PDB file of C-alpha atoms in Angstrom:
ATOM      1  CA  MET A  70       2.760  27.238  -2.960  1.00  0.00           C
ATOM      2  CA  MET A  71       2.504  23.743  -1.599  1.00  0.00           C
ATOM      3  CA  ARG A  72      -0.206  23.309   0.975  1.00  0.00           C
ATOM      4  CA  ILE A  73      -0.612  20.520   3.575  1.00  0.00           C
ATOM      5  CA  GLU A  74      -4.156  19.814   4.836  1.00  0.00           C
ATOM      6  CA  GLN A  75      -5.143  17.460   7.630  1.00  0.00           C
ATOM      7  CA  LEU A  76      -8.288  15.541   6.672  1.00  0.00           C
ATOM      8  CA  PRO A  77     -11.248  16.068   9.094  1.00  0.00           C
ATOM      9  CA  ILE A  78     -11.471  12.444  10.149  1.00  0.00           C
ATOM     10  CA  GLU A  79     -10.724  10.310  13.241  1.00  0.00           C
ATOM     11  CA  ARG A  80      -6.973   9.449  13.567  1.00  0.00           C
ATOM     12  CA  ASP A  81      -5.772   5.911  12.901  1.00  0.00           C
ATOM     13  CA  LYS A  82      -3.598   3.813  15.099  1.00  0.00           C
ATOM     14  CA  LEU A  83      -1.635   2.573  12.150  1.00  0.00           C
ATOM     15  CA  GLY A  84      -2.759   4.122   8.890  1.00  0.00           C
ATOM     16  CA  GLU A  85      -1.347   2.352   5.877  1.00  0.00           C
ATOM     17  CA  SER A  86      -1.710   1.318   2.208  1.00  0.00           C
ATOM     18  CA  PRO A  87      -3.758   4.195   0.790  1.00  0.00           C
ATOM     19  CA  PHE A  88      -5.159   4.074  -2.738  1.00  0.00           C
ATOM     20  CA  TRP A  89      -7.539   6.260  -4.745  1.00  0.00           C
ATOM     21  CA  ASP A  90     -10.635   5.009  -6.606  1.00  0.00           C
ATOM     22  CA  HIS A  91     -10.837   7.423  -9.577  1.00  0.00           C
ATOM     23  CA  ARG A  92     -14.267   5.945 -10.520  1.00  0.00           C
ATOM     24  CA  ILE A  93     -16.022   7.284  -7.436  1.00  0.00           C
ATOM     25  CA  GLY A  94     -13.538   9.945  -6.281  1.00  0.00           C
ATOM     26  CA  ALA A  95     -12.701   8.424  -2.912  1.00  0.00           C
ATOM     27  CA  LEU A  96      -9.676   7.499  -0.839  1.00  0.00           C
ATOM     28  CA  TYR A  97      -9.326   4.037   0.692  1.00  0.00           C
ATOM     29  CA  TRP A  98      -6.706   3.049   3.269  1.00  0.00           C
ATOM     30  CA  LEU A  99      -6.317   0.555   6.176  1.00  0.00           C
ATOM     31  CA  ASP A 100      -5.873   1.007   9.857  1.00  0.00           C
ATOM     32  CA  HIS A 101      -3.840  -2.121  10.469  1.00  0.00           C
ATOM     33  CA  LEU A 102      -4.619  -2.158  14.198  1.00  0.00           C
ATOM     34  CA  GLY A 103      -8.374  -1.485  13.690  1.00  0.00           C
ATOM     35  CA  PRO A 104      -8.319  -3.771  11.881  1.00  0.00           C
ATOM     36  CA  THR A 105     -10.399  -1.829   9.378  1.00  0.00           C
ATOM     37  CA  VAL A 106     -10.620  -0.686   5.761  1.00  0.00           C
ATOM     38  CA  ARG A 107     -11.644   2.983   5.635  1.00  0.00           C
ATOM     39  CA  ARG A 108     -12.916   5.228   2.844  1.00  0.00           C
ATOM     40  CA  PHE A 109     -13.178   9.022   2.669  1.00  0.00           C
ATOM     41  CA  SER A 110     -15.074  10.981   0.032  1.00  0.00           C
ATOM     42  CA  PRO A 111     -13.646  14.552  -0.171  1.00  0.00           C
ATOM     43  CA  ARG A 112     -16.765  15.703  -2.064  1.00  0.00           C
ATOM     44  CA  THR A 113     -19.207  14.736   0.670  1.00  0.00           C
ATOM     45  CA  GLY A 114     -16.922  14.473   3.711  1.00  0.00           C
ATOM     46  CA  VAL A 115     -18.356  11.022   4.392  1.00  0.00           C
ATOM     47  CA  VAL A 116     -16.168   8.374   6.049  1.00  0.00           C
ATOM     48  CA  ARG A 117     -17.136   4.683   5.822  1.00  0.00           C
ATOM     49  CA  GLU A 118     -15.502   1.804   7.636  1.00  0.00           C
ATOM     50  CA  TRP A 119     -15.410  -1.968   7.230  1.00  0.00           C
ATOM     51  CA  VAL A 120     -14.193  -4.157  10.100  1.00  0.00           C
ATOM     52  CA  LEU A 121     -11.956  -7.031   9.019  1.00  0.00           C
ATOM     53  CA  PRO A 122     -11.966 -10.495  10.695  1.00  0.00           C
ATOM     54  CA  LYS A 123      -8.182 -10.331  11.311  1.00  0.00           C
ATOM     55  CA  LYS A 124      -5.329  -7.870  10.734  1.00  0.00           C
ATOM     56  CA  GLY A 125      -5.218  -6.594   7.179  1.00  0.00           C
ATOM     57  CA  GLY A 126      -2.035  -5.640   5.371  1.00  0.00           C
ATOM     58  CA  CYS A 127      -3.329  -3.890   2.278  1.00  0.00           C
ATOM     59  CA  ALA A 128      -6.128  -3.892  -0.279  1.00  0.00           C
ATOM     60  CA  CYS A 129      -6.746  -3.081  -3.922  1.00  0.00           C
ATOM     61  CA  LEU A 130      -9.529  -2.079  -6.268  1.00  0.00           C
ATOM     62  CA  THR A 131     -11.138  -4.636  -8.576  1.00  0.00           C
ATOM     63  CA  ASN A 132     -13.065  -4.462 -11.838  1.00  0.00           C
ATOM     64  CA  ASP A 133     -16.207  -4.805  -9.628  1.00  0.00           C
ATOM     65  CA  GLN A 134     -16.636  -1.339  -8.033  1.00  0.00           C
ATOM     66  CA  ASP A 135     -18.406  -2.885  -5.023  1.00  0.00           C
ATOM     67  CA  LYS A 136     -15.623  -5.264  -4.101  1.00  0.00           C
ATOM     68  CA  LEU A 137     -12.027  -5.022  -2.950  1.00  0.00           C
ATOM     69  CA  ILE A 138      -9.386  -7.654  -2.602  1.00  0.00           C
ATOM     70  CA  VAL A 139      -7.821  -7.531   0.903  1.00  0.00           C
ATOM     71  CA  ALA A 140      -4.591  -9.123   1.969  1.00  0.00           C
ATOM     72  CA  LEU A 141      -5.268 -10.397   5.535  1.00  0.00           C
ATOM     73  CA  ALA A 142      -2.427 -11.706   7.712  1.00  0.00           C
ATOM     74  CA  ASP A 143      -2.361 -15.123   6.019  1.00  0.00           C
ATOM     75  CA  ALA A 144      -4.954 -15.031   3.230  1.00  0.00           C
ATOM     76  CA  PHE A 145      -6.430 -13.085   0.384  1.00  0.00           C
ATOM     77  CA  ALA A 146     -10.109 -12.185   0.808  1.00  0.00           C
ATOM     78  CA  ILE A 147     -12.973 -10.478  -1.018  1.00  0.00           C
ATOM     79  CA  LEU A 148     -14.477  -7.525   0.872  1.00  0.00           C
ATOM     80  CA  ASP A 149     -18.058  -6.842  -0.313  1.00  0.00           C
ATOM     81  CA  LEU A 150     -18.509  -3.099   0.214  1.00  0.00           C
ATOM     82  CA  GLU A 151     -22.305  -3.383   0.171  1.00  0.00           C
ATOM     83  CA  SER A 152     -22.823  -6.178   2.688  1.00  0.00           C
ATOM     84  CA  GLY A 153     -19.570  -5.802   4.627  1.00  0.00           C
ATOM     85  CA  ALA A 154     -18.814  -9.495   4.272  1.00  0.00           C
ATOM     86  CA  CYS A 155     -15.092 -10.394   4.072  1.00  0.00           C
ATOM     87  CA  GLU A 156     -14.574 -13.952   2.686  1.00  0.00           C
ATOM     88  CA  GLU A 157     -11.251 -15.610   2.428  1.00  0.00           C
ATOM     89  CA  ILE A 158     -10.622 -17.034  -1.057  1.00  0.00           C
ATOM     90  CA  VAL A 159      -6.970 -18.118  -0.970  1.00  0.00           C
ATOM     91  CA  LYS A 160      -4.841 -19.061   2.055  1.00  0.00           C
ATOM     92  CA  VAL A 161      -1.244 -17.865   2.154  1.00  0.00           C
ATOM     93  CA  PRO A 162       0.180 -19.877   5.052  1.00  0.00           C
ATOM     94  CA  GLN A 163       2.895 -18.233   7.088  1.00  0.00           C
ATOM     95  CA  GLU A 164       5.509 -20.069   9.105  1.00  0.00           C
ATOM     96  CA  ARG A 165       4.648 -18.404  12.404  1.00  0.00           C
ATOM     97  CA  ALA A 166       2.361 -15.740  13.827  1.00  0.00           C
ATOM     98  CA  ALA A 167       4.919 -13.000  13.646  1.00  0.00           C
ATOM     99  CA  ILE A 168       4.889 -13.177   9.881  1.00  0.00           C
ATOM    100  CA  ARG A 169       1.958 -11.539   8.034  1.00  0.00           C
ATOM    101  CA  LEU A 170       1.022 -10.061   4.679  1.00  0.00           C
ATOM    102  CA  SER A 171       1.692  -6.355   4.603  1.00  0.00           C
ATOM    103  CA  ASP A 172       2.303  -3.826   1.864  1.00  0.00           C
ATOM    104  CA  GLY A 173       1.132  -4.228  -1.726  1.00  0.00           C
ATOM    105  CA  ARG A 174      -0.607  -2.784  -4.859  1.00  0.00           C
ATOM    106  CA  ALA A 175      -2.453  -4.008  -7.882  1.00  0.00           C
ATOM    107  CA  ASP A 176      -0.216  -4.218 -10.954  1.00  0.00           C
ATOM    108  CA  ARG A 177      -1.257  -2.790 -14.352  1.00  0.00           C
ATOM    109  CA  ALA A 178      -2.260  -6.143 -15.716  1.00  0.00           C
ATOM    110  CA  GLY A 179      -4.926  -7.364 -13.337  1.00  0.00           C
ATOM    111  CA  GLY A 180      -2.845  -8.948 -10.592  1.00  0.00           C
ATOM    112  CA  PHE A 181      -2.230  -8.024  -6.957  1.00  0.00           C
ATOM    113  CA  VAL A 182       1.372  -8.017  -5.601  1.00  0.00           C
ATOM    114  CA  VAL A 183       1.798  -8.143  -1.813  1.00  0.00           C
ATOM    115  CA  GLY A 184       4.849  -8.542   0.425  1.00  0.00           C
ATOM    116  CA  SER A 185       5.048  -9.949   3.926  1.00  0.00           C
ATOM    117  CA  ALA A 186       6.564  -8.562   7.131  1.00  0.00           C
ATOM    118  CA  VAL A 187       8.467 -10.375   9.900  1.00  0.00           C
ATOM    119  CA  THR A 188       7.156  -8.324  12.765  1.00  0.00           C
ATOM    120  CA  ASP A 189       9.534  -9.640  15.454  1.00  0.00           C
ATOM    121  CA  PHE A 190      12.562  -8.990  13.196  1.00  0.00           C
ATOM    122  CA  ALA A 191      13.810 -12.506  13.968  1.00  0.00           C
ATOM    123  CA  GLY A 192      14.808 -13.384  10.394  1.00  0.00           C
ATOM    124  CA  LYS A 193      14.344 -12.898   6.693  1.00  0.00           C
ATOM    125  CA  GLU A 194      11.379 -15.190   6.233  1.00  0.00           C
ATOM    126  CA  GLY A 195       9.305 -12.709   4.380  1.00  0.00           C
ATOM    127  CA  ALA A 196       8.388 -12.944   0.709  1.00  0.00           C
ATOM    128  CA  ILE A 197       6.613 -11.081  -2.113  1.00  0.00           C
ATOM    129  CA  TYR A 198       3.518 -12.834  -3.548  1.00  0.00           C
ATOM    130  CA  ARG A 199       1.345 -12.266  -6.637  1.00  0.00           C
ATOM    131  CA  LEU A 200      -2.334 -13.134  -6.664  1.00  0.00           C
ATOM    132  CA  ASN A 201      -3.346 -13.753 -10.258  1.00  0.00           C
ATOM    133  CA  HIS A 202      -6.834 -13.345 -11.642  1.00  0.00           C
ATOM    134  CA  ASP A 203      -7.402 -17.105 -11.633  1.00  0.00           C
ATOM    135  CA  LEU A 204      -6.566 -16.964  -7.903  1.00  0.00           C
ATOM    136  CA  SER A 205      -3.277 -18.830  -8.214  1.00  0.00           C
ATOM    137  CA  VAL A 206      -0.519 -17.436  -6.014  1.00  0.00           C
ATOM    138  CA  GLU A 207       3.072 -17.113  -7.062  1.00  0.00           C
ATOM    139  CA  ILE A 208       6.118 -16.361  -4.871  1.00  0.00           C
ATOM    140  CA  LEU A 209       8.080 -13.640  -6.625  1.00  0.00           C
ATOM    141  CA  ARG A 210      10.795 -12.974  -4.067  1.00  0.00           C
ATOM    142  CA  THR A 211      12.029 -14.435  -0.814  1.00  0.00           C
ATOM    143  CA  GLU A 212      14.498 -13.617   2.040  1.00  0.00           C
ATOM    144  CA  LEU A 213      12.947 -10.338   3.063  1.00  0.00           C
ATOM    145  CA  MET A 214      12.217  -8.992   6.527  1.00  0.00           C
ATOM    146  CA  LEU A 215       9.913  -6.000   5.978  1.00  0.00           C
ATOM    147  CA  SER A 216       8.715  -5.875   2.433  1.00  0.00           C
ATOM    148  CA  ASN A 217       7.452  -2.408   1.506  1.00  0.00           C
ATOM    149  CA  ALA A 218       7.287   0.241  -1.275  1.00  0.00           C
ATOM    150  CA  ILE A 219       5.646  -2.034  -3.771  1.00  0.00           C
ATOM    151  CA  CYS A 220       4.446  -0.002  -6.759  1.00  0.00           C
ATOM    152  CA  PHE A 221       4.684   0.036 -10.526  1.00  0.00           C
ATOM    153  CA  GLN A 222       5.909   2.393 -13.199  1.00  0.00           C
ATOM    154  CA  PRO A 223       3.204   4.007 -15.282  1.00  0.00           C
ATOM    155  CA  ASP A 224       3.640   1.501 -18.180  1.00  0.00           C
ATOM    156  CA  GLY A 225       3.629  -1.421 -15.713  1.00  0.00           C
ATOM    157  CA  ARG A 226       6.874  -2.798 -16.920  1.00  0.00           C
ATOM    158  CA  GLN A 227       8.908  -2.121 -13.797  1.00  0.00           C
ATOM    159  CA  MET A 228       8.236  -2.803 -10.133  1.00  0.00           C
ATOM    160  CA  HIS A 229       9.737  -1.152  -7.086  1.00  0.00           C
ATOM    161  CA  PHE A 230      10.055  -2.663  -3.668  1.00  0.00           C
ATOM    162  CA  THR A 231      12.272  -2.445  -0.587  1.00  0.00           C
ATOM    163  CA  ASP A 232      13.198  -4.372   2.490  1.00  0.00           C
ATOM    164  CA  THR A 233      12.737  -1.443   4.895  1.00  0.00           C
ATOM    165  CA  ARG A 234      15.534  -2.515   7.200  1.00  0.00           C
ATOM    166  CA  SER A 235      17.993  -2.232   4.251  1.00  0.00           C
ATOM    167  CA  GLY A 236      17.121   1.358   3.521  1.00  0.00           C
ATOM    168  CA  VAL A 237      17.471   0.728  -0.229  1.00  0.00           C
ATOM    169  CA  VAL A 238      14.703   0.825  -2.813  1.00  0.00           C
ATOM    170  CA  MET A 239      15.010  -1.704  -5.633  1.00  0.00           C
ATOM    171  CA  VAL A 240      13.652  -1.911  -9.182  1.00  0.00           C
ATOM    172  CA  CYS A 241      13.125  -4.931 -11.428  1.00  0.00           C
ATOM    173  CA  ASP A 242      11.497  -5.741 -14.776  1.00  0.00           C
ATOM    174  CA  TYR A 243       7.868  -6.867 -14.392  1.00  0.00           C
ATOM    175  CA  ALA A 244       5.383  -8.687 -16.472  1.00  0.00           C
ATOM    176  CA  ALA A 245       2.242 -10.660 -15.691  1.00  0.00           C
ATOM    177  CA  ARG A 246       2.768 -14.386 -15.192  1.00  0.00           C
ATOM    178  CA  ALA A 247       6.538 -13.986 -15.397  1.00  0.00           C
ATOM    179  CA  PRO A 248       9.275 -14.116 -12.776  1.00  0.00           C
ATOM    180  CA  LEU A 249      10.778 -10.869 -11.632  1.00  0.00           C
ATOM    181  CA  SER A 250      14.114  -9.937 -13.234  1.00  0.00           C
ATOM    182  CA  GLU A 251      17.131  -9.687 -10.968  1.00  0.00           C
ATOM    183  CA  PRO A 252      16.468  -6.558  -8.826  1.00  0.00           C
ATOM    184  CA  LYS A 253      18.804  -3.539  -9.126  1.00  0.00           C
ATOM    185  CA  VAL A 254      19.320  -0.680  -6.682  1.00  0.00           C
ATOM    186  CA  PHE A 255      17.053   2.208  -7.704  1.00  0.00           C
ATOM    187  CA  ALA A 256      17.666   4.631  -4.847  1.00  0.00           C
ATOM    188  CA  ASP A 257      19.500   4.595  -1.533  1.00  0.00           C
ATOM    189  CA  ALA A 258      17.104   6.152   0.999  1.00  0.00           C
ATOM    190  CA  ARG A 259      19.655   6.024   3.798  1.00  0.00           C
ATOM    191  CA  ALA A 260      21.012   9.441   2.800  1.00  0.00           C
ATOM    192  CA  HIS A 261      17.537  10.863   3.285  1.00  0.00           C
ATOM    193  CA  GLY A 262      16.380   9.473   6.624  1.00  0.00           C
ATOM    194  CA  ALA A 263      16.453   5.700   5.879  1.00  0.00           C
ATOM    195  CA  SER A 264      13.507   3.370   6.680  1.00  0.00           C
ATOM    196  CA  PRO A 265      11.635   3.553   3.393  1.00  0.00           C
ATOM    197  CA  ASP A 266       7.999   2.395   3.872  1.00  0.00           C
ATOM    198  CA  GLY A 267       5.090   2.807   1.418  1.00  0.00           C
ATOM    199  CA  ALA A 268       5.602   4.379  -1.999  1.00  0.00           C
ATOM    200  CA  THR A 269       3.926   5.433  -5.210  1.00  0.00           C
ATOM    201  CA  VAL A 270       4.890   6.757  -8.598  1.00  0.00           C
ATOM    202  CA  ASP A 271       3.825   9.823 -10.493  1.00  0.00           C
ATOM    203  CA  ALA A 272       2.951  10.158 -14.196  1.00  0.00           C
ATOM    204  CA  GLU A 273       6.570  11.093 -14.978  1.00  0.00           C
ATOM    205  CA  GLY A 274       7.915   7.931 -13.423  1.00  0.00           C
ATOM    206  CA  GLY A 275       9.200   9.642 -10.241  1.00  0.00           C
ATOM    207  CA  LEU A 276       9.081   7.621  -7.064  1.00  0.00           C
ATOM    208  CA  TRP A 277       7.577   9.101  -3.832  1.00  0.00           C
ATOM    209  CA  VAL A 278       8.680   7.223  -0.702  1.00  0.00           C
ATOM    210  CA  ALA A 279       7.428   7.642   2.882  1.00  0.00           C
ATOM    211  CA  GLN A 280      10.324   7.632   5.360  1.00  0.00           C
ATOM    212  CA  ILE A 281       8.629   6.238   8.412  1.00  0.00           C
ATOM    213  CA  ARG A 282      11.241   7.217  11.020  1.00  0.00           C
ATOM    214  CA  THR A 283      11.676  10.798   9.945  1.00  0.00           C
ATOM    215  CA  GLY A 284       8.194  11.976   8.932  1.00  0.00           C
ATOM    216  CA  GLU A 285       9.386  12.938   5.491  1.00  0.00           C
ATOM    217  CA  ILE A 286       8.389  12.126   1.928  1.00  0.00           C
ATOM    218  CA  VAL A 287      11.206  11.808  -0.606  1.00  0.00           C
ATOM    219  CA  ARG A 288      10.836  12.021  -4.372  1.00  0.00           C
ATOM    220  CA  PHE A 289      13.399  10.262  -6.619  1.00  0.00           C
ATOM    221  CA  ASN A 290      13.660  11.008 -10.293  1.00  0.00           C
ATOM    222  CA  PRO A 291      13.038   8.264 -12.866  1.00  0.00           C
ATOM    223  CA  ASP A 292      16.797   7.625 -12.961  1.00  0.00           C
ATOM    224  CA  GLY A 293      16.905   7.164  -9.141  1.00  0.00           C
ATOM    225  CA  SER A 294      18.585  10.492  -8.347  1.00  0.00           C
ATOM    226  CA  PHE A 295      17.233  12.499  -5.457  1.00  0.00           C
ATOM    227  CA  ASP A 296      14.830  15.270  -6.425  1.00  0.00           C
ATOM    228  CA  CYS A 297      13.078  16.803  -3.371  1.00  0.00           C
ATOM    229  CA  LYS A 298      11.850  16.175   0.159  1.00  0.00           C
ATOM    230  CA  LEU A 299       8.585  17.068   1.968  1.00  0.00           C
ATOM    231  CA  ILE A 300       8.701  17.492   5.686  1.00  0.00           C
ATOM    232  CA  MET A 301       5.321  16.426   7.141  1.00  0.00           C
ATOM    233  CA  PRO A 302       3.944  17.805  10.453  1.00  0.00           C
ATOM    234  CA  VAL A 303       4.096  14.426  12.241  1.00  0.00           C
ATOM    235  CA  PRO A 304       7.008  12.256  13.395  1.00  0.00           C
ATOM    236  CA  HIS A 305       6.148   9.162  11.364  1.00  0.00           C
ATOM    237  CA  VAL A 306       4.632   8.677   7.926  1.00  0.00           C
ATOM    238  CA  THR A 307       3.776   5.282   6.484  1.00  0.00           C
ATOM    239  CA  SER A 308       2.623   5.527   2.857  1.00  0.00           C
ATOM    240  CA  VAL A 309       1.489   7.757  -0.035  1.00  0.00           C
ATOM    241  CA  THR A 310      -0.835   7.767  -2.995  1.00  0.00           C
ATOM    242  CA  PHE A 311      -2.025  10.320  -5.557  1.00  0.00           C
ATOM    243  CA  GLY A 312      -5.721  11.184  -5.730  1.00  0.00           C
ATOM    244  CA  GLY A 313      -8.216  13.928  -6.384  1.00  0.00           C
ATOM    245  CA  PRO A 314     -10.088  14.644  -9.709  1.00  0.00           C
ATOM    246  CA  GLU A 315      -6.797  15.381 -11.459  1.00  0.00           C
ATOM    247  CA  LEU A 316      -4.740  12.814  -9.469  1.00  0.00           C
ATOM    248  CA  ASP A 317      -2.569  15.728  -8.308  1.00  0.00           C
ATOM    249  CA  ILE A 318      -3.173  15.542  -4.537  1.00  0.00           C
ATOM    250  CA  LEU A 319      -0.689  13.428  -2.502  1.00  0.00           C
ATOM    251  CA  TYR A 320      -2.420  11.603   0.338  1.00  0.00           C
ATOM    252  CA  VAL A 321      -0.236  10.612   3.210  1.00  0.00           C
ATOM    253  CA  THR A 322      -1.030   8.062   5.963  1.00  0.00           C
ATOM    254  CA  THR A 323       0.646   8.269   9.404  1.00  0.00           C
ATOM    255  CA  VAL A 324       0.928   6.266  12.600  1.00  0.00           C
ATOM    256  CA  ARG A 325       0.413   6.481  16.361  1.00  0.00           C
ATOM    257  CA  GLU A 326       1.693   2.942  17.068  1.00  0.00           C
ATOM    258  CA  THR A 327       2.857   0.065  14.920  1.00  0.00           C
ATOM    259  CA  GLY A 328       2.662  -2.718  17.446  1.00  0.00           C
ATOM    260  CA  MET A 329       6.367  -3.119  16.888  1.00  0.00           C
ATOM    261  CA  GLN A 330       8.918  -0.414  17.693  1.00  0.00           C
ATOM    262  CA  ILE A 331       7.364   2.928  16.709  1.00  0.00           C
ATOM    263  CA  LYS A 332       4.921   4.826  18.962  1.00  0.00           C
ATOM    264  CA  SER A 333       4.039   8.493  19.130  1.00  0.00           C
ATOM    265  CA  ASP A 334       1.883  10.703  21.339  1.00  0.00           C
ATOM    266  CA  HIS A 335       2.106  13.598  18.870  1.00  0.00           C
ATOM    267  CA  PRO A 336      -1.400  15.209  18.659  1.00  0.00           C
ATOM    268  CA  ARG A 337      -1.534  14.709  14.900  1.00  0.00           C
ATOM    269  CA  ALA A 338      -0.004  11.263  14.745  1.00  0.00           C
ATOM    270  CA  GLY A 339      -2.349   8.882  12.914  1.00  0.00           C
ATOM    271  CA  ALA A 340      -4.005  11.644  10.880  1.00  0.00           C
ATOM    272  CA  ILE A 341      -4.360  11.556   7.099  1.00  0.00           C
ATOM    273  CA  PHE A 342      -2.894  14.433   5.178  1.00  0.00           C
ATOM    274  CA  ALA A 343      -3.512  15.850   1.693  1.00  0.00           C
ATOM    275  CA  VAL A 344      -0.669  17.673   0.084  1.00  0.00           C
ATOM    276  CA  HIS A 345      -1.820  20.184  -2.608  1.00  0.00           C
ATOM    277  CA  ASP A 346      -0.012  22.096  -5.381  1.00  0.00           C
ATOM    278  CA  LEU A 347       2.990  19.874  -5.706  1.00  0.00           C
ATOM    279  CA  GLY A 348       3.194  20.321  -9.449  1.00  0.00           C
ATOM    280  CA  PHE A 349       3.011  16.526 -10.076  1.00  0.00           C
ATOM    281  CA  ALA A 350       0.163  14.104 -10.805  1.00  0.00           C
ATOM    282  CA  GLY A 351      -0.111  10.389 -10.336  1.00  0.00           C
ATOM    283  CA  VAL A 352      -1.619   7.611 -12.419  1.00  0.00           C
ATOM    284  CA  ALA A 353      -4.801   5.661 -11.833  1.00  0.00           C
ATOM    285  CA  GLU A 354      -4.561   2.573  -9.621  1.00  0.00           C
ATOM    286  CA  GLY A 355      -4.556  -0.807 -11.255  1.00  0.00           C
ATOM    287  CA  LEU A 356      -7.680  -2.951 -11.007  1.00  0.00           C
ATOM    288  CA  PHE A 357      -7.507  -6.569  -9.941  1.00  0.00           C
ATOM    289  CA  ASN A 358      -9.333  -8.704 -12.549  1.00  0.00           C
ATOM    290  CA  LEU A 359     -11.845 -10.399 -10.236  1.00  0.00           C
ATOM    291  CA  ASN A 360     -13.293 -13.612 -11.588  1.00  0.00           C
ATOM    292  CA  LEU A 361     -16.236 -14.481  -9.286  1.00  0.00           C
ATOM    293  CA  SER A 362     -16.612 -17.997 -10.726  1.00  0.00           C
ATOM    294  CA  ALA A 363     -12.913 -18.693  -9.838  1.00  0.00           C
ATOM    295  CA  ALA A 364     -13.462 -17.137  -6.423  1.00  0.00           C
ATOM    296  CA  SER A 365     -16.442 -19.398  -5.743  1.00  0.00           C
ATOM    297  CA  ALA A 366     -14.567 -22.466  -6.842  1.00  0.00           C
ATOM    298  CA  SER A 367     -11.616 -21.525  -4.674  1.00  0.00           C
ATOM    299  CA  ARG A 368     -13.826 -21.095  -1.575  1.00  0.00           C
ATOM    300  CA  GLU A 369     -15.440 -24.523  -2.167  1.00  0.00           C
ATOM    301  CA  GLU A 370     -12.034 -26.105  -2.608  1.00  0.00           C
ATOM    302  CA  GLN A 371     -10.748 -24.757   0.711  1.00  0.00           C
ATOM    303  CA  GLN A 372     -13.870 -25.808   2.685  1.00  0.00           C
TER     304      GLN A 372
END
């Protein structure tokens, strides 16, 4: 029987972008309005927190266990988990303050793909960017309002994404250092509550999507057909990731307020949940291939 457990930690304002570090057995995620990166170890029950210098959209693991790459509002940065220092390495200028880097994940080839969000909904000025291991930044997609659901199939050869306002999850062919193929509709989430937010894939290639406005998690089969739906005990869910020793626990982030349109006084809003005994397992997160020499050169160049 499936079991939903609320983790024994302080609630977030806007929990987002969870990812599991299989090397140390810990869950990372961001509280966007903290703005903080947080880490929970189920084995010890210990929570650690790193305060960011500005709003953070998402983060990813690197080949250096003591460092994360963080997408701040308008830059990529290295977060040193030992010292707590967060140093910008590449600026990603945005046209105005209402546009910021948001959802993303490491790909399977050492890159980090991140989309931006237009938080005042005034236009489709958002984009999807890729940070490469040499710290070059490519624009992969433009004309988006709320880029979300970025994740990769287990073999890394396909990428999913959505513009949340459209309600449709897309899929495209993906390869390092190559443009995206023309996206195709993978699944229409509008029939299942609309407003797809964060997403992840399981080892079978199924896609798990957080439906932010309904508090539900929807799984789509590898062919895009609807499989099942989980009803969570909160009004709004933001993202999902698989973790645990066997990668078979689905962790779910939730929200009390987004700073945009969604706000909830539900007593469990903002909590992190672990869903056990789903009968599915995920795949290990990709690792950004961090080149510290390139990072140092990039910092010097921007100073």
